[in-house]
Each structure stands twice: as C-alpha cells, then as structure tokens.
Short mmCIF file of C-alpha atoms and ligand atoms in Angstrom, two decimals:
data_model
loop_
_atom_site.label_atom_id
_atom_site.label_comp_id
_atom_site.label_asym_id
_atom_site.label_seq_id
_atom_site.Cartn_x
_atom_site.Cartn_y
_atom_site.Cartn_z
CA MET A 3 84.52 102.96 175.81
CA LYS A 4 82.56 104.73 172.91
CA LYS A 5 85.06 107.53 172.66
CA HIS A 6 87.99 104.96 172.60
CA ILE A 7 86.96 102.98 169.67
CA LEU A 8 86.29 106.50 167.81
CA CYS A 9 89.49 107.45 168.38
CA TRP A 10 90.61 104.39 167.11
CA LEU A 11 88.81 104.43 164.01
CA ALA A 12 89.50 107.67 163.37
CA GLY A 13 93.15 107.06 163.93
CA VAL A 14 92.92 103.82 161.25
CA LEU A 15 91.07 105.93 158.88
CA ALA A 16 93.53 108.62 158.66
CA GLY A 17 96.21 106.32 158.43
CA TRP A 18 94.51 104.29 156.03
CA ALA A 19 94.66 107.42 153.75
CA MET A 20 98.48 107.57 154.46
CA GLY A 21 99.30 103.92 153.71
CA ASN A 22 99.12 100.76 155.45
CA LEU A 23 102.54 101.15 157.46
CA GLN A 24 101.08 104.47 158.95
CA SER A 25 97.68 103.10 159.81
CA VAL A 26 99.56 100.97 162.27
CA LYS A 27 101.37 103.68 163.78
CA ALA A 28 98.06 105.78 164.23
CA ALA A 29 96.51 102.81 165.84
CA THR A 30 99.03 102.24 168.54
CA ALA A 31 99.24 105.80 169.45
CA ALA A 32 95.56 106.03 169.80
CA GLU A 33 96.05 102.77 172.13
CA ALA A 34 98.80 104.50 174.10
CA ALA A 35 96.44 107.55 174.83
CA GLU A 36 93.97 105.59 176.87
CA ALA A 37 94.46 103.27 179.74
CA GLN A 38 92.79 99.94 180.30
CA ASP A 39 91.72 98.38 183.48
CA LEU A 40 93.47 95.06 184.04
CA PHE A 41 90.40 94.24 186.44
CA ASP A 42 86.79 95.02 186.12
CA GLY A 43 86.47 95.53 189.95
CA LYS A 44 83.68 92.82 190.43
CA THR A 45 85.04 89.14 188.66
CA LEU A 46 88.23 87.83 187.90
CA GLN A 47 87.59 87.77 183.95
CA GLY A 48 90.81 88.14 182.10
CA TRP A 49 92.73 86.17 185.19
CA VAL A 50 93.94 82.82 185.21
CA GLN A 51 95.53 81.29 188.12
CA LYS A 52 99.04 79.46 188.00
CA GLY A 53 101.57 77.78 190.22
CA GLY A 54 99.96 77.01 193.63
CA LYS A 55 96.29 77.11 195.26
CA ALA A 56 96.39 80.18 197.06
CA ARG A 57 92.96 81.56 197.21
CA TYR A 58 92.05 84.62 194.79
CA HIS A 59 88.55 86.19 195.14
CA VAL A 60 86.86 89.51 194.37
CA GLU A 61 85.70 91.85 197.43
CA ASP A 62 84.88 95.39 197.83
CA GLY A 63 86.40 96.28 194.28
CA CYS A 64 89.53 94.54 195.04
CA ILE A 65 91.61 91.20 194.26
CA VAL A 66 92.06 89.50 197.37
CA GLY A 67 94.95 86.69 197.90
CA THR A 68 94.57 84.75 200.63
CA THR A 69 97.37 81.97 201.93
CA VAL A 70 96.88 78.20 202.16
CA LEU A 71 99.15 75.82 203.67
CA ASN A 72 101.32 73.42 201.73
CA THR A 73 101.44 75.21 198.24
CA PRO A 74 104.06 76.32 196.47
CA ASN A 75 103.88 80.22 194.97
CA SER A 76 100.90 81.13 193.42
CA PHE A 77 100.23 83.38 190.68
CA LEU A 78 96.94 85.12 189.16
CA CYS A 79 97.82 85.99 185.84
CA THR A 80 96.25 88.12 183.04
CA GLU A 81 95.59 85.82 180.01
CA LYS A 82 96.95 88.44 177.41
CA GLU A 83 100.59 89.32 177.09
CA TYR A 84 102.30 93.03 177.36
CA ASP A 85 105.30 94.34 176.26
CA ASN A 86 105.65 97.85 176.50
CA PHE A 87 103.68 99.82 179.23
CA ILE A 88 103.08 101.94 182.41
CA LEU A 89 101.19 99.82 185.00
CA ASP A 90 99.64 101.53 188.12
CA LEU A 91 98.02 99.66 191.00
CA ASP A 92 97.63 99.89 194.64
CA PHE A 93 97.92 96.97 197.22
CA LYS A 94 97.51 96.49 200.97
CA VAL A 95 99.48 93.55 202.58
CA HIS A 96 99.89 91.82 205.47
CA PRO A 97 102.88 92.61 207.72
CA SER A 98 103.79 88.71 207.29
CA LEU A 99 103.17 88.17 203.97
CA ASN A 100 105.75 88.14 200.85
CA SER A 101 104.21 89.04 197.46
CA GLY A 102 105.09 90.77 194.05
CA ILE A 103 103.89 91.63 190.62
CA GLN A 104 105.03 89.70 187.97
CA ILE A 105 105.77 91.55 184.46
CA ARG A 106 106.68 90.22 181.13
CA SER A 107 106.51 86.74 182.82
CA GLN A 108 106.16 83.35 181.09
CA SER A 109 105.19 80.04 181.93
CA LEU A 110 106.47 77.53 179.48
CA PRO A 111 106.20 73.72 179.11
CA ASP A 112 109.81 73.33 178.32
CA TYR A 113 111.08 75.46 181.12
CA LYS A 114 110.82 74.03 184.56
CA LYS A 115 107.34 72.23 183.64
CA GLY A 116 105.60 75.76 182.84
CA GLN A 117 106.75 77.30 186.40
CA VAL A 118 106.04 80.69 186.28
CA HIS A 119 109.31 82.70 185.72
CA GLY A 120 110.23 86.24 184.92
CA TYR A 121 110.72 89.76 186.36
CA GLN A 122 108.70 90.53 189.79
CA VAL A 123 108.39 93.90 191.41
CA GLU A 124 108.56 92.78 194.89
CA ILE A 125 106.39 93.52 197.68
CA ASP A 126 108.29 92.79 200.90
CA PRO A 127 106.68 94.09 204.11
CA SER A 128 109.60 92.79 206.18
CA ALA A 129 112.05 94.78 208.06
CA ARG A 130 114.60 95.16 205.08
CA ALA A 131 111.86 96.96 203.16
CA TRP A 132 113.09 95.99 199.43
CA SER A 133 109.27 96.76 198.23
CA ALA A 134 109.39 97.58 194.30
CA GLY A 135 112.82 96.10 194.08
CA ILE A 136 113.05 93.67 191.01
CA TYR A 137 113.50 89.89 191.72
CA ASP A 138 113.75 87.42 188.69
CA GLU A 139 111.02 84.85 189.93
CA GLY A 140 112.01 81.32 189.18
CA ARG A 141 115.19 82.26 187.25
CA ARG A 142 118.25 84.46 188.00
CA GLY A 143 117.01 85.87 191.82
CA TRP A 144 117.55 89.33 192.82
CA LEU A 145 118.30 91.79 190.18
CA VAL A 146 117.73 95.22 191.89
CA ASP A 147 117.51 95.04 195.30
CA LEU A 148 117.17 98.27 197.51
CA LYS A 149 119.95 98.07 199.68
CA ASP A 150 121.03 101.43 198.72
CA ASN A 151 118.05 103.48 198.10
CA GLU A 152 116.85 104.53 201.74
CA PRO A 153 114.10 106.85 200.47
CA ALA A 154 112.70 104.11 198.53
CA ARG A 155 112.43 101.82 201.42
CA LYS A 156 111.38 104.11 203.75
CA ALA A 157 108.44 104.78 201.27
CA PHE A 158 106.61 101.44 202.04
CA ARG A 159 103.40 101.89 204.24
CA GLN A 160 102.85 99.30 206.60
CA ASN A 161 99.19 98.27 207.06
CA GLU A 162 98.22 100.90 204.49
CA TRP A 163 97.27 101.19 200.87
CA ASN A 164 100.48 101.61 198.70
CA HIS A 165 100.79 102.71 195.05
CA TYR A 166 103.16 101.05 192.62
CA ARG A 167 103.61 102.59 188.96
CA ILE A 168 105.99 100.32 187.14
CA GLU A 169 107.24 101.08 183.61
CA ALA A 170 108.47 98.58 181.03
CA ILE A 171 109.71 100.38 177.69
CA GLY A 172 112.48 98.39 175.72
CA ASP A 173 114.98 97.15 177.42
CA THR A 174 114.33 99.55 180.68
CA MET A 175 112.18 98.54 183.41
CA LYS A 176 111.42 101.24 186.29
CA THR A 177 109.34 101.11 189.33
CA TRP A 178 108.19 103.60 192.01
CA ILE A 179 106.71 103.37 195.25
CA ASN A 180 104.15 105.72 196.55
CA GLY A 181 105.95 108.32 193.98
CA VAL A 182 109.64 107.49 195.09
CA PRO A 183 111.93 105.90 192.35
CA ALA A 184 112.93 102.50 193.55
CA ALA A 185 114.34 100.40 190.92
CA THR A 186 115.78 100.91 187.28
CA LEU A 187 116.80 97.62 185.43
CA LYS A 188 118.27 97.59 181.74
CA ASP A 189 117.69 93.73 180.71
CA SER A 190 116.29 92.49 177.38
CA MET A 191 115.87 88.64 178.49
CA THR A 192 112.30 88.75 178.19
CA PRO A 193 110.50 91.61 176.33
CA ARG A 194 106.90 90.37 176.76
CA GLY A 195 104.74 88.31 178.72
CA PHE A 196 101.82 88.40 181.42
CA ILE A 197 101.23 90.34 184.49
CA ALA A 198 100.56 88.23 187.64
CA LEU A 199 99.66 88.68 191.06
CA GLN A 200 101.80 86.59 193.62
CA VAL A 201 100.82 85.05 196.80
CA HIS A 202 104.03 83.75 198.23
CA ASN A 203 104.03 80.49 200.06
CA SER A 204 103.61 80.82 203.74
CA LYS A 205 103.64 78.95 206.99
CA GLU A 206 100.50 80.65 208.09
CA ALA A 207 97.19 80.20 206.34
CA GLY A 208 94.73 83.16 205.99
CA LEU A 209 97.32 86.30 205.33
CA GLN A 210 95.72 88.39 202.75
CA ILE A 211 96.87 91.05 200.35
CA ARG A 212 94.53 93.11 198.42
CA TRP A 213 95.24 94.97 195.32
CA ARG A 214 93.14 97.41 193.43
CA ASN A 215 92.96 100.09 190.39
CA LEU A 216 95.20 97.91 188.24
CA ARG A 217 95.55 100.30 185.13
CA LEU A 218 97.53 99.53 182.19
CA GLN A 219 98.69 101.94 179.53
CA ALA A 220 100.35 100.76 176.33
CA VAL A 221 103.16 102.45 174.87
CA ALA A 222 104.48 102.53 171.46
CA ALA A 223 107.88 100.27 171.25
CA PRO A 224 110.85 102.45 171.55
CA LYS A 225 112.69 102.65 167.97
CA LEU A 226 115.93 100.54 166.74
CA LYS A 227 118.60 103.08 166.35
CA ALA A 228 120.09 102.47 162.57
CA LEU A 229 123.24 104.44 161.54
CA ILE A 230 124.07 104.76 157.77
CA ILE A 231 128.02 104.99 157.10
CA ASP A 232 129.15 106.68 153.67
CA GLY A 233 131.49 109.58 153.01
CA GLN A 234 133.78 107.71 150.43
CA ASN A 235 132.39 105.16 147.57
CA ASN A 236 133.14 104.77 143.77
CA HIS A 237 129.28 105.11 143.83
CA ASP A 238 127.13 107.89 144.12
CA TRP A 239 126.58 107.52 147.91
CA LYS A 240 125.15 111.08 148.04
CA GLY A 241 122.32 109.88 145.76
CA THR A 242 121.60 106.29 147.87
CA THR A 243 122.09 107.51 151.36
CA PRO A 244 118.73 109.31 151.37
CA GLY A 245 117.04 106.54 150.06
CA LEU A 246 118.50 103.91 152.29
CA ARG A 247 117.29 106.08 155.03
CA LYS A 248 113.90 106.71 153.99
CA LEU A 249 113.26 103.03 153.27
CA LEU A 250 114.38 102.41 156.88
CA GLU A 251 112.28 105.12 158.22
CA GLU A 252 108.92 104.30 156.62
CA THR A 253 109.05 100.88 158.37
CA GLY A 254 108.21 102.63 161.64
CA LEU A 255 110.98 100.65 162.98
CA PHE A 256 113.89 102.57 162.95
CA GLU A 257 115.36 106.16 163.84
CA VAL A 258 118.34 106.61 161.52
CA SER A 259 121.27 108.83 161.60
CA VAL A 260 123.95 109.07 159.05
CA ALA A 261 127.68 109.33 159.98
CA THR A 262 130.01 110.69 156.90
CA THR A 263 133.91 109.91 157.06
CA PRO A 264 136.17 112.87 156.02
CA GLY A 265 136.88 112.66 152.15
CA LYS A 266 139.68 111.23 150.48
CA ASN A 267 142.88 111.98 152.47
CA GLY A 268 141.03 113.51 155.43
CA ALA A 269 141.99 112.94 158.96
CA MET A 270 140.31 109.42 159.31
CA ASP A 271 141.25 109.58 162.98
CA SER A 272 138.46 111.88 163.58
CA PHE A 273 135.85 109.63 162.21
CA LYS A 274 134.59 107.49 165.46
CA PRO A 275 130.72 106.86 165.49
CA ASP A 276 129.63 105.40 168.88
CA PHE A 277 128.21 102.12 167.39
CA SER A 278 127.29 100.78 170.90
CA GLN A 279 124.55 103.33 170.63
CA CYS A 280 123.00 101.33 167.70
CA GLN A 281 121.24 98.48 167.13
CA LEU A 282 121.70 98.30 162.82
CA VAL A 283 124.65 99.86 160.94
CA VAL A 284 123.96 100.38 156.94
CA LEU A 285 127.21 100.12 155.47
CA ASN A 286 127.17 102.39 152.33
CA TYR A 287 131.06 102.89 152.38
CA ASN A 288 133.98 102.00 149.98
CA GLY A 289 136.87 103.93 150.55
CA ALA A 290 139.93 104.69 152.60
CA ASP A 291 140.74 102.71 155.66
CA TRP A 292 139.12 103.67 158.84
CA SER A 293 141.40 104.33 162.22
CA PRO A 294 142.64 101.07 164.04
CA ALA A 295 140.37 102.29 167.03
CA THR A 296 137.16 102.52 164.85
CA GLN A 297 137.87 99.08 163.16
CA LYS A 298 138.40 97.71 166.88
CA ALA A 299 134.94 99.40 167.86
CA PHE A 300 133.15 98.16 164.66
CA GLU A 301 134.35 94.37 165.36
CA ALA A 302 133.28 94.57 168.91
CA TYR A 303 129.81 96.39 168.07
CA VAL A 304 129.23 93.07 165.70
CA ARG A 305 130.86 90.64 167.83
CA GLN A 306 128.54 91.51 170.88
CA GLY A 307 125.33 91.05 168.85
CA GLY A 308 125.06 94.57 166.70
CA GLY A 309 122.95 94.17 163.40
CA VAL A 310 124.86 95.17 159.74
CA VAL A 311 123.43 95.43 156.26
CA VAL A 312 126.36 95.35 153.72
CA PHE A 313 124.62 97.54 150.71
CA HIS A 314 126.16 96.64 147.35
CA ALA A 315 129.71 98.48 146.80
CA ALA A 316 130.44 98.12 150.61
CA ASP A 317 131.57 94.61 149.69
CA ASN A 318 134.17 96.23 147.65
CA ALA A 319 135.92 97.77 150.75
CA PHE A 320 138.79 96.91 152.63
CA PRO A 321 140.08 93.99 151.04
CA SER A 322 143.34 93.84 153.76
CA TRP A 323 140.95 94.06 157.10
CA PRO A 324 140.47 90.22 157.79
CA ALA A 325 137.52 90.62 160.37
CA TYR A 326 135.86 92.83 157.81
CA ASN A 327 135.69 90.58 155.40
CA GLU A 328 134.85 87.92 157.79
CA MET A 329 131.67 89.96 158.53
CA ILE A 330 130.62 90.46 154.83
CA GLY A 331 131.09 86.89 153.91
CA LEU A 332 132.26 87.69 150.37
CA GLY A 333 133.62 90.59 148.58
CA GLY A 334 135.03 91.84 145.27
CA TRP A 335 137.60 94.04 143.57
CA GLY A 336 140.51 95.30 145.45
CA GLY A 337 143.12 92.97 144.43
CA ARG A 338 140.70 90.21 145.73
CA ASN A 339 141.55 86.61 144.57
CA GLU A 340 142.00 82.88 145.55
CA LYS A 341 143.79 83.95 148.50
CA SER A 342 140.65 86.02 149.77
CA GLY A 343 138.70 82.74 149.89
CA PRO A 344 136.52 80.59 147.82
CA MET A 345 133.85 81.76 145.63
CA VAL A 346 130.03 80.72 146.64
CA ARG A 347 127.93 79.35 143.88
CA TYR A 348 124.49 77.64 143.62
CA ARG A 349 124.64 74.00 141.60
CA ASP A 350 122.42 71.28 141.53
CA GLY A 351 119.98 72.43 144.07
CA LYS A 352 122.96 73.26 146.62
CA VAL A 353 125.30 75.71 147.91
CA VAL A 354 128.87 74.82 146.47
CA LEU A 355 132.29 76.71 147.59
CA ASP A 356 134.37 77.05 144.23
CA ASN A 357 137.92 77.52 144.85
CA THR A 358 139.13 77.94 141.20
CA PRO A 359 141.82 80.70 141.10
CA GLY A 360 141.10 84.19 139.80
CA PRO A 361 140.11 87.64 140.67
CA GLY A 362 136.90 88.41 142.57
CA GLY A 363 134.20 90.90 141.61
CA THR A 364 133.09 91.01 138.18
CA HIS A 365 129.82 92.16 136.58
CA GLY A 366 128.38 92.62 133.13
CA PRO A 367 126.34 95.40 131.73
CA GLN A 368 123.11 96.54 133.70
CA HIS A 369 120.06 94.39 132.90
CA GLU A 370 116.86 93.11 134.38
CA PHE A 371 117.55 89.48 135.98
CA LEU A 372 115.67 86.83 138.18
CA VAL A 373 116.22 86.60 141.85
CA GLU A 374 115.57 83.08 143.28
CA ILE A 375 115.08 82.09 146.79
CA ARG A 376 117.16 79.43 147.93
CA GLU A 377 116.06 79.56 151.70
CA PRO A 378 112.35 80.01 151.89
CA ASN A 379 111.95 79.52 155.28
CA HIS A 380 114.42 82.44 156.36
CA PRO A 381 112.37 85.27 158.28
CA ILE A 382 113.85 87.51 155.52
CA THR A 383 112.28 85.71 152.59
CA ALA A 384 109.62 83.79 154.05
CA GLY A 385 106.44 84.19 152.01
CA LEU A 386 108.09 86.09 148.97
CA PRO A 387 108.04 84.61 145.44
CA ALA A 388 110.22 81.89 144.95
CA ARG A 389 111.26 84.03 141.66
CA TRP A 390 110.91 87.48 140.97
CA LEU A 391 112.04 89.94 138.23
CA HIS A 392 114.71 92.60 139.64
CA THR A 393 115.13 96.09 137.99
CA LYS A 394 117.92 96.89 135.66
CA ASP A 395 120.95 96.42 138.18
CA GLU A 396 124.56 95.14 138.41
CA LEU A 397 124.75 91.23 138.66
CA TYR A 398 127.79 91.01 141.26
CA SER A 399 129.64 87.88 140.26
CA LYS A 400 132.87 86.05 141.30
CA LEU A 401 132.61 87.42 144.61
CA ARG A 402 135.33 85.74 147.08
CA GLY A 403 135.71 86.01 150.77
CA PRO A 404 136.13 83.62 153.74
CA ALA A 405 132.19 82.78 153.37
CA LYS A 406 132.31 81.35 157.07
CA ASN A 407 128.87 81.05 158.60
CA LEU A 408 127.45 82.33 155.64
CA THR A 409 123.77 81.47 154.49
CA VAL A 410 122.49 82.07 150.85
CA LEU A 411 119.23 83.34 150.76
CA ALA A 412 118.95 84.19 146.99
CA THR A 413 121.02 83.84 143.91
CA ALA A 414 120.50 85.09 140.32
CA PHE A 415 121.87 83.52 137.13
CA ALA A 416 124.57 85.35 135.56
CA ALA A 417 123.63 84.72 131.84
CA PRO A 418 126.59 84.48 129.42
CA GLN A 419 124.84 86.46 127.07
CA LYS A 420 125.12 89.24 129.48
CA ASP A 421 128.80 88.65 130.07
CA GLY A 422 127.88 86.68 132.86
CA THR A 423 129.74 83.65 134.29
CA GLY A 424 127.08 81.19 133.88
CA GLU A 425 126.68 80.54 137.44
CA ASN A 426 123.92 81.41 140.10
CA GLU A 427 125.30 83.78 141.82
CA PRO A 428 124.48 84.78 145.67
CA VAL A 429 123.00 88.40 145.45
CA LEU A 430 121.35 88.05 148.93
CA PHE A 431 123.20 86.24 151.72
CA THR A 432 123.44 86.52 155.65
CA ILE A 433 126.70 85.99 158.03
CA GLN A 434 126.83 85.48 161.54
CA PHE A 435 130.09 86.99 163.05
CA GLY A 436 130.13 86.22 167.10
CA GLN A 437 126.67 87.25 168.24
CA GLY A 438 126.41 89.79 165.43
CA ARG A 439 123.92 89.26 162.46
CA ILE A 440 124.86 90.48 158.67
CA PHE A 441 122.47 90.94 155.76
CA HIS A 442 124.39 91.44 152.69
CA THR A 443 122.66 92.44 149.57
CA ALA A 444 124.88 92.75 146.43
CA LEU A 445 121.81 94.58 144.79
CA GLY A 446 121.47 98.47 144.37
CA HIS A 447 124.13 100.08 142.19
CA ALA A 448 122.79 103.50 142.44
CA ALA A 449 119.52 105.53 143.64
CA GLU A 450 117.25 104.11 140.57
CA GLN A 451 118.14 100.32 142.08
CA LEU A 452 116.56 101.64 145.34
CA ARG A 453 113.07 101.79 143.70
CA SER A 454 113.05 98.17 143.02
CA VAL A 455 110.44 96.39 145.30
CA GLY A 456 112.24 93.58 145.40
CA PHE A 457 115.11 95.16 146.95
CA ILE A 458 113.12 97.44 149.09
CA ILE A 459 111.18 94.52 150.88
CA THR A 460 114.26 92.24 151.15
CA TYR A 461 116.23 95.16 152.32
CA GLN A 462 113.47 96.46 154.84
CA ARG A 463 112.90 92.69 156.14
CA GLY A 464 117.11 92.28 156.09
CA ALA A 465 117.69 95.55 158.52
CA GLU A 466 114.93 94.60 161.16
CA TRP A 467 116.54 91.00 160.97
CA ALA A 468 120.01 92.10 161.40
CA ALA A 469 118.93 94.54 164.53
CA THR A 470 116.60 92.11 166.09
CA GLY A 471 116.94 88.57 164.85
CA LYS A 472 113.03 88.65 163.92
CA VAL A 473 110.87 89.99 161.00
CA THR A 474 107.71 91.48 161.58
CA LEU A 475 107.64 93.15 158.23
CA THR A 476 105.86 89.72 156.97
CA ARG A 477 103.57 91.62 154.68
CA VAL A 478 104.19 91.10 150.83
CA PRO A 479 102.91 94.07 149.12
CA ALA A 480 100.49 93.83 146.18
CA ASP A 481 103.09 95.46 144.18
CA PHE A 482 105.79 92.92 144.60
CA PRO A 483 107.86 91.97 141.60
CA THR A 484 106.61 88.59 140.01
CA ALA A 485 108.88 86.08 137.59
CA GLU A 486 107.53 87.84 134.50
CA LYS A 487 107.24 91.46 135.78
CA SER A 488 109.71 93.61 137.71
CA SER A 489 108.47 96.42 139.69
CA THR A 490 109.35 99.82 140.88
CA ARG A 491 108.15 102.46 143.56
ZN1 ZN B 510 127.80 99.36 141.50
#
C-alpha cells in the first residue's frame, strides 16, 4: 500500500513539473502499474446488493452466493464504477446454477425501474458450456455465445475452481476461461459501470457459487485517432499543421496522423485516407477536388458519426460539393453567393438568417477582436468567460451556406472602422450532419494565431466534442484571455 502511494506521489510530482496535463497522465500510468483487490477477503465492504434477494456472505476468503426461492436475478455490485480495466477472478459454481460477472453495468431509475443491465460474462455450467461468452443482461440478450468455440467450451471445469480474465478497453471486451480465449466483442453502448456478481434466480434453494481473488487493474483509455488533412491551401498549411497536431497531442486524448494530398495538378485519385479508422478529421485543406470515391467515403464517415474540425480556410474549399457545404454549415469565397445559402448573424439576442444577396466571404485587415459566447451551456464553451479578446486575426464575415442543424457558439462584432460589416459574425459554431458532429472555427489564419489561448482552448475542446460528443477538458487555464486582454502561449 505504502509503495503504491509513493509511486503515485512521485508520478504526480514529476508530472506537476511538466505541467498539469502531464500530471494526469503520470498518475494514470502509476495506477495502471498495480492491481487492486475488489474483495478484501473478509467483508463485503465496497459492495452493494441490487435486484433479487439471493444471499451473499463471506466464507474462507470467498464471496459465497446462495440461491433463495421466489426472487429475481440478484447482483452483488461494486459501489465504484470502472471503465477500462483487466479483471482476474476465480469461481466455483454448483452444476445446476447459472451465474455471471457483470461489467460496465448500470442500474438507472429511468431504465426498467433500476433493473441491473449490461454486459455479463456468462457462468454456464450446463451442457452447452457457454461460460465466458458475453450476454447483455436486461437488454439485448446474447452478444457472443460459444457455439463456434469448442476449445473455450471444453476449458470449463465442472465442480472445480475456474479462472476468468476479462479485458475491457475502449470499445473492445475480451474474455479468457482458464487461459483459453473465449469471446471478443466490439461494442460501445456502455463505456463504464459497476462490476457485479450474479446469482441467477432458481427453482432450487441453497445452490451456491464462490468467487475469490477478484483483482482489477485499471488501464489508461486508448487514444482517439485524429487525422489532419492538408496539402493544398491558399494559407500556410505547412506552418499550421504542426501546431494543430501539437495542440491535439498535448491534451493526452489524441493520437494524430497527417494525410497530405498531392499538390496542384497532382493525381488526386491517389488520395484515399481510411476515414473509418478515425474518430476525428481536422480539415486544413483548401484546394482541388478530391476524387468522387474519397468524397463519398468522407460523407459516409461523417454521416455514421465521425467527428470533424473545420479550420479557418477549410471553409473556403469545395464550393460545388453540396454535402461538404452542409457539413461546414457556412463557407466563403470560391464564387459563393446567395445561391449558396443565407448568412448567419446574431441580432438583438438571437441568431438570424440573412438572405440579402451578395458574395459570401470577406474580412478586413487583421486586428484583435472580442469573441462573445452565445451558447454558454454547450460543452465546448461551458465555463469560459462570456467575452474574451482574440489575438490579431482575420474576422471572417459574410460566410454563406446551407446553415442546417447549425448552432452558433460564439460571434465577433465586425467593426465598420476595421472595414467590417457592422454585424455579429459567427466565428465558432457546430453542425450536426447525420450522426456526425462538426466543430467549425473560423479563427486561425496562420501559425501565429494558433498561439492565441482562446483559439487553443476552443480548438481542443471542439476536437474532443466532435470526436466523442463530450468534453472532459473543462479546466479554464489561468492564462485564458479576458475581455480586456488577449493572451498567447
Ligand atoms: Zn486567412
């Protein structure tokens, strides 16, 4: 125990010296290094019973579950929840009793009145021997049975102790029975929850199952895969891609790769990144059309729930690709005009669509401008100051597009004395396209603007939100800009 705390402390201190984000990483790594006992061998401390009234007690260093009559399935549940872990345990079961180990399971008032539900690693001493198959208790039924896995069926030992290893990491769950691989499941319906020991309801009272050596090792969550696309742009993409990459990596959440298209007049057919392997695509591209196959693949990726960040001049790209324009919501230049869709403005406290004819896309000279949050409850903007000064940048204005399923997060006033439109122009917004989430930042003309702390925080949060639908990067750093003073790193 002492050693564990010291390791952890050393990790935190080392991490602290490297900066806050790193310290979280170091602590996680230290935790992963040592397994924890879910059962102290003597008491049921840390466990709580849900569902039926089967009896649970402790005997000879084991948790013993005993059937009682006329009660539904019973569960002895950990009080804590776990997400990514490797769980090892032993059990010995009566040949007529069905049981199982719940993982990432839940009991919620608004789901079947609190019925325990979720992934169950089956304990099945019956003749079919599907022990270590994966069943979805109280929900979808069998997910992975052992019909086609004879070695795993044969691995079960009747009337003896059996060993399970259960791995749950990211969207993948794997099981082993007595060292033999049993089930592999890819499923992301429930990423975290309690662990529970089931005593199935039974027509016979007094049947018993024993569990012992319940050891859980927490594992760091797998990183999200992000892909930055560049290669052609009227902007300095070679200068901005390294910054866009570094800002994602420093969150600790992303593993980043870059796909660079051929240059102007290059053979665009050769550009076919595998979007299906990504959770996030960052668009730093404004150039020649992609091949029809790549366009189709990108549309399918987003429609099926892929995340996208549209970065600055990426909203100048592809004026004649309808789905792309729906995804970016609003764009500029490239011949865009009233036929491309309305402008989106913020007037008198609300978002207004402006159909006034005219070209789409303009900006005055670079200057510092005030960004005003219009959706303070969105995960990307929650907790940020309502108004903050962005560093010297272009203030994209008169952007036009389909503007479907678009949420304006923040606007900036384009002041006439800076050759502006006199309107509150949207600078940060989100779009829903099919199941996909898009975060669009009109900020960030060049590498210099990527140093703006306002840009950095909204880009990092926007990327996480686009990839996962949530934001865990909720900390507002001390150097975040105020309404009076911009801030750079
Ligand atoms: Zn620009």
